[in-house]
Short mmCIF file of C-alpha atoms and ligand atoms in Angstrom, two decimals:
data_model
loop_
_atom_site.label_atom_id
_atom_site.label_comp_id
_atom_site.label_asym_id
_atom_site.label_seq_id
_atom_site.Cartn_x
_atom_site.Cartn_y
_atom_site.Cartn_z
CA UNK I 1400 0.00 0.00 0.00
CA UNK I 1401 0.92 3.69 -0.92
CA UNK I 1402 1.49 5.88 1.85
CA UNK I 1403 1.32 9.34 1.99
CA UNK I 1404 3.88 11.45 4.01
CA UNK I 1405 4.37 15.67 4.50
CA UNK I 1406 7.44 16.12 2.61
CA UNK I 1407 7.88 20.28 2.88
CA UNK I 1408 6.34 22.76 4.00
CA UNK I 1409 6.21 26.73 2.66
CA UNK I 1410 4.99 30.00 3.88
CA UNK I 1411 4.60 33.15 2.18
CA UNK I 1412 4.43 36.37 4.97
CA UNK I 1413 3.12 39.85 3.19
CA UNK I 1414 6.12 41.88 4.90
CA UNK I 1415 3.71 44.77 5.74
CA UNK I 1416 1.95 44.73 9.35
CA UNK I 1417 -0.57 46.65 11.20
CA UNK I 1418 -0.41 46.22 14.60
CA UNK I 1419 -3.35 47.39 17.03
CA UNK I 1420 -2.74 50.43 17.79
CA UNK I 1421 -2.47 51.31 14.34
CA UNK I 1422 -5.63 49.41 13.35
CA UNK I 1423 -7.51 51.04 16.24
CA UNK I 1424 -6.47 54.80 15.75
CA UNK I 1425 -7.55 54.18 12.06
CA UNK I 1426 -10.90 52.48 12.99
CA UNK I 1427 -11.29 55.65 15.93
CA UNK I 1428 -10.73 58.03 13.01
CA UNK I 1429 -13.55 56.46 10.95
CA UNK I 1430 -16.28 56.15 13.78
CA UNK I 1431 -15.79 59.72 14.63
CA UNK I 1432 -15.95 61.47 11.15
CA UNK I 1433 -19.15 59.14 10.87
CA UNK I 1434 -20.72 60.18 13.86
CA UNK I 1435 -19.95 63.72 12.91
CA UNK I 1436 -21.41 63.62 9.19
CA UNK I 1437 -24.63 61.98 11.32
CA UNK I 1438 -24.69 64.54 14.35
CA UNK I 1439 -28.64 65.71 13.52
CA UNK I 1440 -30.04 61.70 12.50
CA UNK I 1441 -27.97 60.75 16.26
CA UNK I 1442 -29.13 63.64 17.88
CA UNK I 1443 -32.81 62.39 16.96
CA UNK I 1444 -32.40 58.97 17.13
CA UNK I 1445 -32.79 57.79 13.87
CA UNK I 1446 -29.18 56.71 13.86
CA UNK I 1447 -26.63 55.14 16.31
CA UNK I 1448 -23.60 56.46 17.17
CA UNK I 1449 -20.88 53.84 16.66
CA UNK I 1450 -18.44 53.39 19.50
CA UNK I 1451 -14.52 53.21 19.83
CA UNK I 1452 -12.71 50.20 19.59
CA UNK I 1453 -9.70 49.24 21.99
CA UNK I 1454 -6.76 47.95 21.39
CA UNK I 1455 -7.01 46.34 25.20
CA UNK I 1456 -10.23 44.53 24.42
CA UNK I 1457 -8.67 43.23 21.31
CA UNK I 1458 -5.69 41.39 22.66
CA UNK I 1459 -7.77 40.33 25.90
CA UNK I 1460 -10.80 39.01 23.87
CA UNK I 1461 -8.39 37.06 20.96
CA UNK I 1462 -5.04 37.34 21.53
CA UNK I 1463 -4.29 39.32 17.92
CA UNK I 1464 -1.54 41.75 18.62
CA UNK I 1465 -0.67 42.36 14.84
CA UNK I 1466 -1.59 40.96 11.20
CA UNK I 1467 0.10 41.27 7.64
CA UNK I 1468 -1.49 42.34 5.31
CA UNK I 1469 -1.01 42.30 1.25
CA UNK I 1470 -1.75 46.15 1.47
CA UNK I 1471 -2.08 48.60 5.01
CA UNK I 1472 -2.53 51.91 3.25
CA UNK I 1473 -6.03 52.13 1.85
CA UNK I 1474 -7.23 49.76 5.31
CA UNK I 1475 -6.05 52.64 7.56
CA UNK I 1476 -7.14 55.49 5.68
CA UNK I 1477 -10.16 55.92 7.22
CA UNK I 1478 -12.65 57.36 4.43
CA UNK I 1479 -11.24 54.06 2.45
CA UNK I 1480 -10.90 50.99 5.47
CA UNK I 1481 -10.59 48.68 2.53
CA UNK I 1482 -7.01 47.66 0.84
CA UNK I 1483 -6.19 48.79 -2.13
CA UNK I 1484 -5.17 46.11 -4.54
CA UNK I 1485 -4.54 47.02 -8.17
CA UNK I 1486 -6.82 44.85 -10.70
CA UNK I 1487 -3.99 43.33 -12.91
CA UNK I 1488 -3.96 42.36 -16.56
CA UNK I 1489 -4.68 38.74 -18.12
CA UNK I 1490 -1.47 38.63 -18.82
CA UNK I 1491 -0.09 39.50 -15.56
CA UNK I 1492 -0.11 36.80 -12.56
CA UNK I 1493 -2.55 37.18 -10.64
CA UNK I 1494 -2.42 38.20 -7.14
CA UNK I 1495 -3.47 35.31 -4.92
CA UNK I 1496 -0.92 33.12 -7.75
CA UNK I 1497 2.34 35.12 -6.95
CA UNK I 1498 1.66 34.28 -2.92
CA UNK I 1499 0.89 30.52 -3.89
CA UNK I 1500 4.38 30.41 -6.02
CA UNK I 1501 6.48 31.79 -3.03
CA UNK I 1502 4.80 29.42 -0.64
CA UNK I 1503 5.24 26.11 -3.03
CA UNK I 1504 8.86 27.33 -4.26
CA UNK I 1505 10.00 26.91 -0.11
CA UNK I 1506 7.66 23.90 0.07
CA UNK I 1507 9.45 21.91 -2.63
CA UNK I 1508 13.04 23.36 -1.82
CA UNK I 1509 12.47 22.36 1.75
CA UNK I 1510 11.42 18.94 0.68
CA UNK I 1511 14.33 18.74 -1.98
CA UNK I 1512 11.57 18.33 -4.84
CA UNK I 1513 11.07 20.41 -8.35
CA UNK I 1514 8.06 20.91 -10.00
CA UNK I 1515 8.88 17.82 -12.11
CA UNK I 1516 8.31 16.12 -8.99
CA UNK I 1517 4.75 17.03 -8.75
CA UNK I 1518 1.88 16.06 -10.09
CA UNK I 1519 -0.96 17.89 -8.74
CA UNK I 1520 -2.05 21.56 -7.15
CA UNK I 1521 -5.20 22.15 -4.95
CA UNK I 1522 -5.41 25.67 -4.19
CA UNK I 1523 -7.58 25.53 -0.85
CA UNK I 1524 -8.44 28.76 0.42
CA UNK I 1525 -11.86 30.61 1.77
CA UNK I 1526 -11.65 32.96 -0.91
CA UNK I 1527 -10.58 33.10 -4.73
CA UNK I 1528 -9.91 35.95 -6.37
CA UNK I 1529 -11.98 35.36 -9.37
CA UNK I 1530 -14.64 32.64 -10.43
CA UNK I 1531 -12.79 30.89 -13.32
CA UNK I 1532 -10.07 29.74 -14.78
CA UNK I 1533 -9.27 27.95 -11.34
CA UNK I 1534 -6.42 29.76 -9.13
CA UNK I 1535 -4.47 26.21 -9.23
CA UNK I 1536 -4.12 25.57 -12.62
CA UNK I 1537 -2.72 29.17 -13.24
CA UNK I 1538 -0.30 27.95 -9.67
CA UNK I 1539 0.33 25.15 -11.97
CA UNK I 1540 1.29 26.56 -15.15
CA UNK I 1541 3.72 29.53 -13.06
CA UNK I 1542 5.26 26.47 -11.26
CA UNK I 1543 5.84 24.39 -14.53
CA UNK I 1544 4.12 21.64 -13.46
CA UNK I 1545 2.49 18.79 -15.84
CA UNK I 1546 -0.84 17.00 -14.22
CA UNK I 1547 -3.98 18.75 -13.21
CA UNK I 1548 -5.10 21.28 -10.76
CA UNK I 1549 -8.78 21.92 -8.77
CA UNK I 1550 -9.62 25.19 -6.37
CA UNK I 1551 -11.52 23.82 -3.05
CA UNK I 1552 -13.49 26.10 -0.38
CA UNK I 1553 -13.75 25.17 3.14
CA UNK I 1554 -13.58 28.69 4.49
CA UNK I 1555 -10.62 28.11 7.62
CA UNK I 1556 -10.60 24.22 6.62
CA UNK I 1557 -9.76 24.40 2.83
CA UNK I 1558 -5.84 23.36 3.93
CA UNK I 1559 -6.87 20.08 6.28
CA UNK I 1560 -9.58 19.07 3.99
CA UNK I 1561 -7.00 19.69 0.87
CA UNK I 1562 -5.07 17.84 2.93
CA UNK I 1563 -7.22 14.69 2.91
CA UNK I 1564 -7.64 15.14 -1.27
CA UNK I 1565 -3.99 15.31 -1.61
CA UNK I 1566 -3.64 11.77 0.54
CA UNK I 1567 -6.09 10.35 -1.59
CA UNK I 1568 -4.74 10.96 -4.60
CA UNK I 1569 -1.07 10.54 -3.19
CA UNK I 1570 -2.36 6.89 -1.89
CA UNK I 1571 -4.57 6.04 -4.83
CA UNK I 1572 -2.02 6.04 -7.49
CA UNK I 1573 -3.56 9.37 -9.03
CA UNK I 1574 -0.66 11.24 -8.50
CA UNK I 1575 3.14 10.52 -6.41
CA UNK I 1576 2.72 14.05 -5.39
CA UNK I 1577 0.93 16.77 -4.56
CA UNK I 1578 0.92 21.07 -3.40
CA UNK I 1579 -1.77 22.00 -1.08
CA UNK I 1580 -1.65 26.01 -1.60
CA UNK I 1581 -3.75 27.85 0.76
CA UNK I 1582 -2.94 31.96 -0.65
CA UNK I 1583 -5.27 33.65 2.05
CA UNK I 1584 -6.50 37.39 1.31
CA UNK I 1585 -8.51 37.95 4.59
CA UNK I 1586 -8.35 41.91 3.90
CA UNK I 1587 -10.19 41.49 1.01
CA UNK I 1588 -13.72 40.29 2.40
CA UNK I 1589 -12.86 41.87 6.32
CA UNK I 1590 -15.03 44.74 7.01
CA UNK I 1591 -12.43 47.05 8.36
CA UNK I 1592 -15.92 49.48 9.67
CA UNK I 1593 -17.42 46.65 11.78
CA UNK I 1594 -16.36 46.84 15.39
CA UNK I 1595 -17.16 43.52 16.40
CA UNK I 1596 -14.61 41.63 13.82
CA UNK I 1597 -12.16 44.54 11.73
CA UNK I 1598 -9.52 43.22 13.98
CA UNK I 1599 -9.64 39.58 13.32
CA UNK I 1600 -7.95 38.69 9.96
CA UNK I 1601 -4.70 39.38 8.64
CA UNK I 1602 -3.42 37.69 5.21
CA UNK I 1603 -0.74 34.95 4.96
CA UNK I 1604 0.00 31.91 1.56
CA UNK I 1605 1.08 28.23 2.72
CA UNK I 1606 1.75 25.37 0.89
CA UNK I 1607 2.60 21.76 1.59
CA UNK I 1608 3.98 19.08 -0.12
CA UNK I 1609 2.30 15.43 0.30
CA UNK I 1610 4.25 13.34 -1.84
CA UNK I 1611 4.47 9.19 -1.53
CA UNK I 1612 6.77 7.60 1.24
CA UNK I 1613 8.59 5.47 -1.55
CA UNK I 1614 10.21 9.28 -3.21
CA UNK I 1615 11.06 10.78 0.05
CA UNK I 1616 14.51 10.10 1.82
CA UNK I 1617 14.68 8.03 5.44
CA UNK I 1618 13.22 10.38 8.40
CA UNK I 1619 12.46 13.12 5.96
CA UNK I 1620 8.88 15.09 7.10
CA UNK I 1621 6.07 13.55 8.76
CA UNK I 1622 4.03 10.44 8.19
CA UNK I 1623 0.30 10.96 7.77
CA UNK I 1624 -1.55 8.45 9.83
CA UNK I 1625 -5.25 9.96 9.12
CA UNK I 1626 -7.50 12.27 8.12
CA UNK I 1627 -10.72 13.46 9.81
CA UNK I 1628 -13.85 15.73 8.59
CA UNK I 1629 -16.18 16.62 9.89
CA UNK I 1630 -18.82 19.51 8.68
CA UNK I 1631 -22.19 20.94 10.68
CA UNK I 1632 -24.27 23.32 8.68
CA UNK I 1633 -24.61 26.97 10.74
CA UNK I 1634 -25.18 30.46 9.59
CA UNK I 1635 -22.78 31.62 12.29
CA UNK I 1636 -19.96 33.03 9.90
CA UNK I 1637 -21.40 33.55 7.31
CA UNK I 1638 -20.44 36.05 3.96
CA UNK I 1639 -23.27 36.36 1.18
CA UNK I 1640 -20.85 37.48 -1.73
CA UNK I 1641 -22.07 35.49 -4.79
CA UNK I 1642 -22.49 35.60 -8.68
CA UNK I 1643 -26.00 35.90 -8.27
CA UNK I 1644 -24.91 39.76 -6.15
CA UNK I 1645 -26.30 41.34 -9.18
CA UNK I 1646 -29.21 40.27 -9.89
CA UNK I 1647 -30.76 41.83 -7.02
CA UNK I 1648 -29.61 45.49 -7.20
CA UNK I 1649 -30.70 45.82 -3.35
CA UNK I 1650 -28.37 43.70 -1.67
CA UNK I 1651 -25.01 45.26 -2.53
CA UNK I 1652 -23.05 47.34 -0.87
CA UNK I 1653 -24.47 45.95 2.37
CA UNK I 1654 -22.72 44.29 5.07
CA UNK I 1655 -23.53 40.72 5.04
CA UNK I 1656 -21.82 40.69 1.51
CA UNK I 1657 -18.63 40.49 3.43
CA UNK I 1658 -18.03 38.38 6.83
CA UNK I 1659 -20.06 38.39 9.49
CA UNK I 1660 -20.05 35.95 12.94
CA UNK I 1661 -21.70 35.91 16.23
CA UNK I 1662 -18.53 35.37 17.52
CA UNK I 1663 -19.79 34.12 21.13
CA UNK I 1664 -21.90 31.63 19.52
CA UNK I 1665 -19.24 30.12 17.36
CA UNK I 1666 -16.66 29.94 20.38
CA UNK I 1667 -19.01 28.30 22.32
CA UNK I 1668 -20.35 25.35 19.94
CA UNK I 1669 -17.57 24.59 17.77
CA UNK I 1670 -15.01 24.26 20.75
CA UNK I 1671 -16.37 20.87 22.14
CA UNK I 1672 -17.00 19.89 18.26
CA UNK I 1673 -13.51 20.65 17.90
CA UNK I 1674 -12.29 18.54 20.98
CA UNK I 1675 -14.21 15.79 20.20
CA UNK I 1676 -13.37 15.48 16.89
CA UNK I 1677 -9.52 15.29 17.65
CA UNK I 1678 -10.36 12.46 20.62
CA UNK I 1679 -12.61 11.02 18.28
CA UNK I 1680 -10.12 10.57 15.59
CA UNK I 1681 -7.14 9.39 18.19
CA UNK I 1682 -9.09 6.89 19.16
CA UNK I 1683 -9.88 5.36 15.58
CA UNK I 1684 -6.04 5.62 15.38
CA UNK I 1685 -5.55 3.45 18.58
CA UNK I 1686 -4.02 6.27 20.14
CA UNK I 1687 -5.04 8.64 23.48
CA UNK I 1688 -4.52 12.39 23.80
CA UNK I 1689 -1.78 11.29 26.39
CA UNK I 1690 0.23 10.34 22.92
CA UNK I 1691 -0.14 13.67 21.72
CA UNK I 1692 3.00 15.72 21.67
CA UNK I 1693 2.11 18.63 19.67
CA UNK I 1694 -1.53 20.31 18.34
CA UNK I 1695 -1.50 22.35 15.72
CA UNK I 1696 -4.33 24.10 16.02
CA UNK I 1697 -6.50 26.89 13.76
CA UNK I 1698 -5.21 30.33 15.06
CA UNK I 1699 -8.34 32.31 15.57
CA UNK I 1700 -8.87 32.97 19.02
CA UNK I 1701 -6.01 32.78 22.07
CA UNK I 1702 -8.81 31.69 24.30
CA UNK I 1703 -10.32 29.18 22.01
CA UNK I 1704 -7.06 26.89 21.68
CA UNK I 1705 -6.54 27.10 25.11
CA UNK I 1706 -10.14 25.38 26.37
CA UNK I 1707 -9.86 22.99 22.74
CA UNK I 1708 -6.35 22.07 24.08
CA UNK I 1709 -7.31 21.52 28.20
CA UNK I 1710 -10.60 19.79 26.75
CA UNK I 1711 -8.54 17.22 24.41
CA UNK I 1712 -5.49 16.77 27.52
CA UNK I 1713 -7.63 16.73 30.59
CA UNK I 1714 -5.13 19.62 31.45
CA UNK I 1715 -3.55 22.98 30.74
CA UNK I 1716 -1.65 23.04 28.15
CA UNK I 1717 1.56 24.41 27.83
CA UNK I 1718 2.69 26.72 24.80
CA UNK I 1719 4.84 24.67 23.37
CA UNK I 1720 2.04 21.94 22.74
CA UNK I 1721 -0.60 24.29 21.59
CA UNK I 1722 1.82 26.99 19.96
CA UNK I 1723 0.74 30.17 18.83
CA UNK I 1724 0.83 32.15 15.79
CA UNK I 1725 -2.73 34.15 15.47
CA UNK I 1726 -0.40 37.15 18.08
CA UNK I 1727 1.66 37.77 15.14
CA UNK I 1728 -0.52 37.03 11.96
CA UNK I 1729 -3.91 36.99 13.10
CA UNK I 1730 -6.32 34.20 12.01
CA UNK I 1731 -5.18 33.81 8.34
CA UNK I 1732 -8.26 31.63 8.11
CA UNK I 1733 -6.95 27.89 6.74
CA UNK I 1734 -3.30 29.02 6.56
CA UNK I 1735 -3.30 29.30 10.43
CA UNK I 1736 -2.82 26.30 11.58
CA UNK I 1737 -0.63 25.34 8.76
CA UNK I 1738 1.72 28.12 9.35
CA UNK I 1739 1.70 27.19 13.16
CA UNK I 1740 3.18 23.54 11.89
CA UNK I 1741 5.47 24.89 9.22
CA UNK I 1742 6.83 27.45 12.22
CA UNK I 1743 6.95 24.78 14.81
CA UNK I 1744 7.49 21.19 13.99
CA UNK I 1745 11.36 20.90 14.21
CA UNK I 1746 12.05 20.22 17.28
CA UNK I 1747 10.09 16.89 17.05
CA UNK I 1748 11.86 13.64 17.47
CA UNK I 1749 11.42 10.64 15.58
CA UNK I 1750 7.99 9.16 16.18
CA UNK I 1751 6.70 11.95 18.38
CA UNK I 1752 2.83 12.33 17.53
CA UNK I 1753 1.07 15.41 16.55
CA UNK I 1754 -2.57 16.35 15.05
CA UNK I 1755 -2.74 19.35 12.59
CA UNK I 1756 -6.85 20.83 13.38
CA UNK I 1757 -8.31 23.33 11.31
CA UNK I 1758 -11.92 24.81 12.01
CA UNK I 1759 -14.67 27.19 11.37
CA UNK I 1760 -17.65 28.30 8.75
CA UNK I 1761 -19.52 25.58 7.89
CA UNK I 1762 -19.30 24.85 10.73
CA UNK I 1763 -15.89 22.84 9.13
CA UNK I 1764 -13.39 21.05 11.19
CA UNK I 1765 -10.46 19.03 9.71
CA UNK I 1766 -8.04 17.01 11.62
CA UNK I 1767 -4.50 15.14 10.66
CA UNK I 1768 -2.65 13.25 12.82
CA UNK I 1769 1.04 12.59 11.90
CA UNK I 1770 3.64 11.29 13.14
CA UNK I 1771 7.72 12.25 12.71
CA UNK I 1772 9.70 10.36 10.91
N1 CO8 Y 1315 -13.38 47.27 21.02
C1 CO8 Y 1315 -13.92 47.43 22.27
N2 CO8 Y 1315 -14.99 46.74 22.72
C2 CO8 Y 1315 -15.56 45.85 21.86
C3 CO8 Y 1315 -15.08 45.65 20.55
C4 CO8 Y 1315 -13.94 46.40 20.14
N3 CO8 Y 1315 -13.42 46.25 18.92
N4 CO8 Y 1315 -15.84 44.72 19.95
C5 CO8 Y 1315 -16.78 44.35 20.84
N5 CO8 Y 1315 -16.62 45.03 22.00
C6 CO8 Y 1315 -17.43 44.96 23.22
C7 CO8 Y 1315 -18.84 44.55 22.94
O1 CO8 Y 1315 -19.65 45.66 22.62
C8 CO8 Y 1315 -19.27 43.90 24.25
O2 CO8 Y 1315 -19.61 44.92 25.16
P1 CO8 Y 1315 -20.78 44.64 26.27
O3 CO8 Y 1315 -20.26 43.54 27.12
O4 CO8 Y 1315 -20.88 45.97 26.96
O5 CO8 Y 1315 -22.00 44.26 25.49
C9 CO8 Y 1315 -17.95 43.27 24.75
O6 CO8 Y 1315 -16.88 43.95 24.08
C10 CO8 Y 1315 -17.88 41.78 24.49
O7 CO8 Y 1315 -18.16 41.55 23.09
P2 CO8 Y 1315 -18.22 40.10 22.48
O8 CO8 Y 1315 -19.11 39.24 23.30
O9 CO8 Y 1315 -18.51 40.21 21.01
O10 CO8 Y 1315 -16.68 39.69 22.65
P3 CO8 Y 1315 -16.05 38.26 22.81
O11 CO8 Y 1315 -15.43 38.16 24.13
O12 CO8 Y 1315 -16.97 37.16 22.37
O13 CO8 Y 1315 -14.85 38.32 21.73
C11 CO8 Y 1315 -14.34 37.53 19.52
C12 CO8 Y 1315 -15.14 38.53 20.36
C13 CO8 Y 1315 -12.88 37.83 19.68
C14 CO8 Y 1315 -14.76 37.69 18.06
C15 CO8 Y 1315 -14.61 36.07 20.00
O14 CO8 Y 1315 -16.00 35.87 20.15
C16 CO8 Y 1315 -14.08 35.02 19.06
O15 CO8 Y 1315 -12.95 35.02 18.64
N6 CO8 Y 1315 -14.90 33.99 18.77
C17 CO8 Y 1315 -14.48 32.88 17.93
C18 CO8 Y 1315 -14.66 33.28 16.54
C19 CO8 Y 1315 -14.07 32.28 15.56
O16 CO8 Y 1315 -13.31 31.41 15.86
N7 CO8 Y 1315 -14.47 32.46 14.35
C20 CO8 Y 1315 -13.95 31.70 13.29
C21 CO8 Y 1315 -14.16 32.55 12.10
S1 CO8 Y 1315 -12.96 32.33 10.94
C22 CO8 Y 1315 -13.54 31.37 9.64
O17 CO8 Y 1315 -14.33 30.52 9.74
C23 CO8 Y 1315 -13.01 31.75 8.31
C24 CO8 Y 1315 -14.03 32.46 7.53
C25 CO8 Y 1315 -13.47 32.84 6.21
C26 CO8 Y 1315 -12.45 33.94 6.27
C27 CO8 Y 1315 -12.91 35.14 5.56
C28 CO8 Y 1315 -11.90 36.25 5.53
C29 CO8 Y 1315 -12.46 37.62 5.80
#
């Protein structure tokens, strides 16, 4: 039988950041030339005033204390709170495609591999930059790779649940290897006006290779011992933005046409879906949380890995076995918890166990277990 192992892993960082402060001022600016242009509806309550955010609440309430993001100008200028990202030419590469290529180019130099090597992209990210041709197969033709290429949506669990494609195909015979590309542009669809989330996202491009045991060298990357899915319909985190946006004139422009959570509520139910799902899929595995050395978890919320982590160990956890990533980039969405294995997987020894767990809209939650080789 085929097996499929994590040969290399890549990460592409946008080298501009915003940290709160900077986000908040901005956001401050906005609320009060708003409030000022609606001084007579507020004064007669036809209108609410919106409030201040903090930069205190912020790091208490998620643990975000910056984000990178593809573009910082036109998101802090606060008559604009929306980056500004230069439509490109067909004959240009596209945006989200110049993040993918950076990620994959570390990915296969990492695992020693060329895009001969490869057989296969899945670009797996919550948002694509246009409808058609597919964002992987123009990945594909800027790598130089022969084979085929799909686009997959999972909103935070496009990478885990790419993940489980690539195995497939990896132990299947369809291909001996394959790039999971996860080129997040949370700026894009973040409502930079909304109090309750403008702080949340930042942007961030992963890739990893899955290729078959048999082409990889003796104790190279990590053995992947199984997958896990699991999906829950909610309307929790939720963005309308469709094709079908224009044929009703009334709907655009408003704010459900970008993302929108009841935070609480998602916190709250998809935590112990979360735990359970990682004990769950140990224990088809044969193995107990007690076997766990690392989690890798989905960096939205500070808080939220900590209770999924003391949930799955009967414990608290310490950093180093839940590490974190969202205090520098934000949740980047499915890149997060990618970019907290790519970041922190070295110092693993030879047969130490970990579990890779993405989760969110959907509800989605992926898990992979792996194990070092
Ligand atoms: N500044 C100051 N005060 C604030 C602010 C602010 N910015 N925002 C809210 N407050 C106030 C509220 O008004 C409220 O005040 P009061 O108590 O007087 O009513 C108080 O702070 C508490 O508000 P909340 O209850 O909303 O605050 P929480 O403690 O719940 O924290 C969080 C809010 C941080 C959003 C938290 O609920 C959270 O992180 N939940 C988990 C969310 C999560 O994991 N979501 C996953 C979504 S990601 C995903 O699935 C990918 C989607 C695709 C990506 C698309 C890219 C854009």
């Amino acid at each position: 039988m085929i097996k499929a192992v994590i040969s290399g892993t890549g990460l592409y960082t946008p080298p501009a950041t915003i940290d709160n402060d900077e986000l908040v001022e901005a956001f401050n600016q906005f609320v009060d030339l708003y409030n000022a242009e609606h001084a007579d509806s507020i004064e007669q309550g036809e209108v609410t005033a919106l409030q201040h955010s903090s930069s205190a609440f912020i790091e208490k309430a998620s643990g975000i204390k910056r984000r990178h993001v593809i573009d910082k100008e036109g998101i802090l200028d606060p008559r604009r709170m929306t980056p500004y990202i230069p439509e490109r030419s067909n004959d240009e590469r596209s945006v989200q495609c110049d993040m993918a290529v950076s990620a994959s180019e570390e990915a296969l130099s990492r695992a020693g591999k060329t895009a001969a090597d490869v057989d296969a992209v899945i670009v797996a990210c919550s948002n694509m930059q246009r409808a058609y041709p597919a964002m992987a197969i123009e990945v594909q033709q800027a790598l130089g790779i022969e084979g085929f290429a799909y686009d997959m949506n999972v909103a935070c669990s496009s990478a885990t649940f790419g993940l489980q494609a690539a195995v497939n195909s990896v132990e299947n015979g369809a291909a001996r290897s394959v790039l999971v590309v996860s080129p997040e542009i949370c700026s894009g669809h973040l409502n930079f006006r909304d109090r309750d989330s403008h702080f949340i996202f930042g942007d961030a491009c992963t890739a990893i290779l899955v290729e078959r045991e048999a082409d990889t060298r003796a104790g190279q990357g990590f053995e992947i011992l199984g997958t896990s899915l699991k999906t829950k319909f909610s309307n929790n985190i939720r963005n309308n933005f469709g094709f079908l946006n224009r044929a009703d004139e009334s709907g655009i422009g408003k704010p459900d046409k970008l993302f929108v959570q009841e935070g609480r509520k998602v916190f709250k139910e998809v935590s112990p879906m979360v735990a359970q799902t990682i004990q769950n899929h140990l224990g088809s595995l044969g193995l107990t949380p007690g076997d766990l050395r690392r989690m890798w978890l989905h960096q939205a919320n500070l808080n939220m890995n900590q209770l999924i982590a003391r949930k799955v160990l009967g414990r608290d956890p310490g950093l180093d076995e839940a590490p974190v990533i969202l205090d520098e980039y934000a949740n980047t969405s499915s890149a997060g918890s990618i970019i907290a294995f790519h970041k922190h997987n070295d110092d693993l020894e030879t047969g130490d166990l970990g579990v890779i767990c993405s989760f969110g809209a959907g509800y989605s939650i992926g898990s992979v277990v792996v194990r070092r080789r």
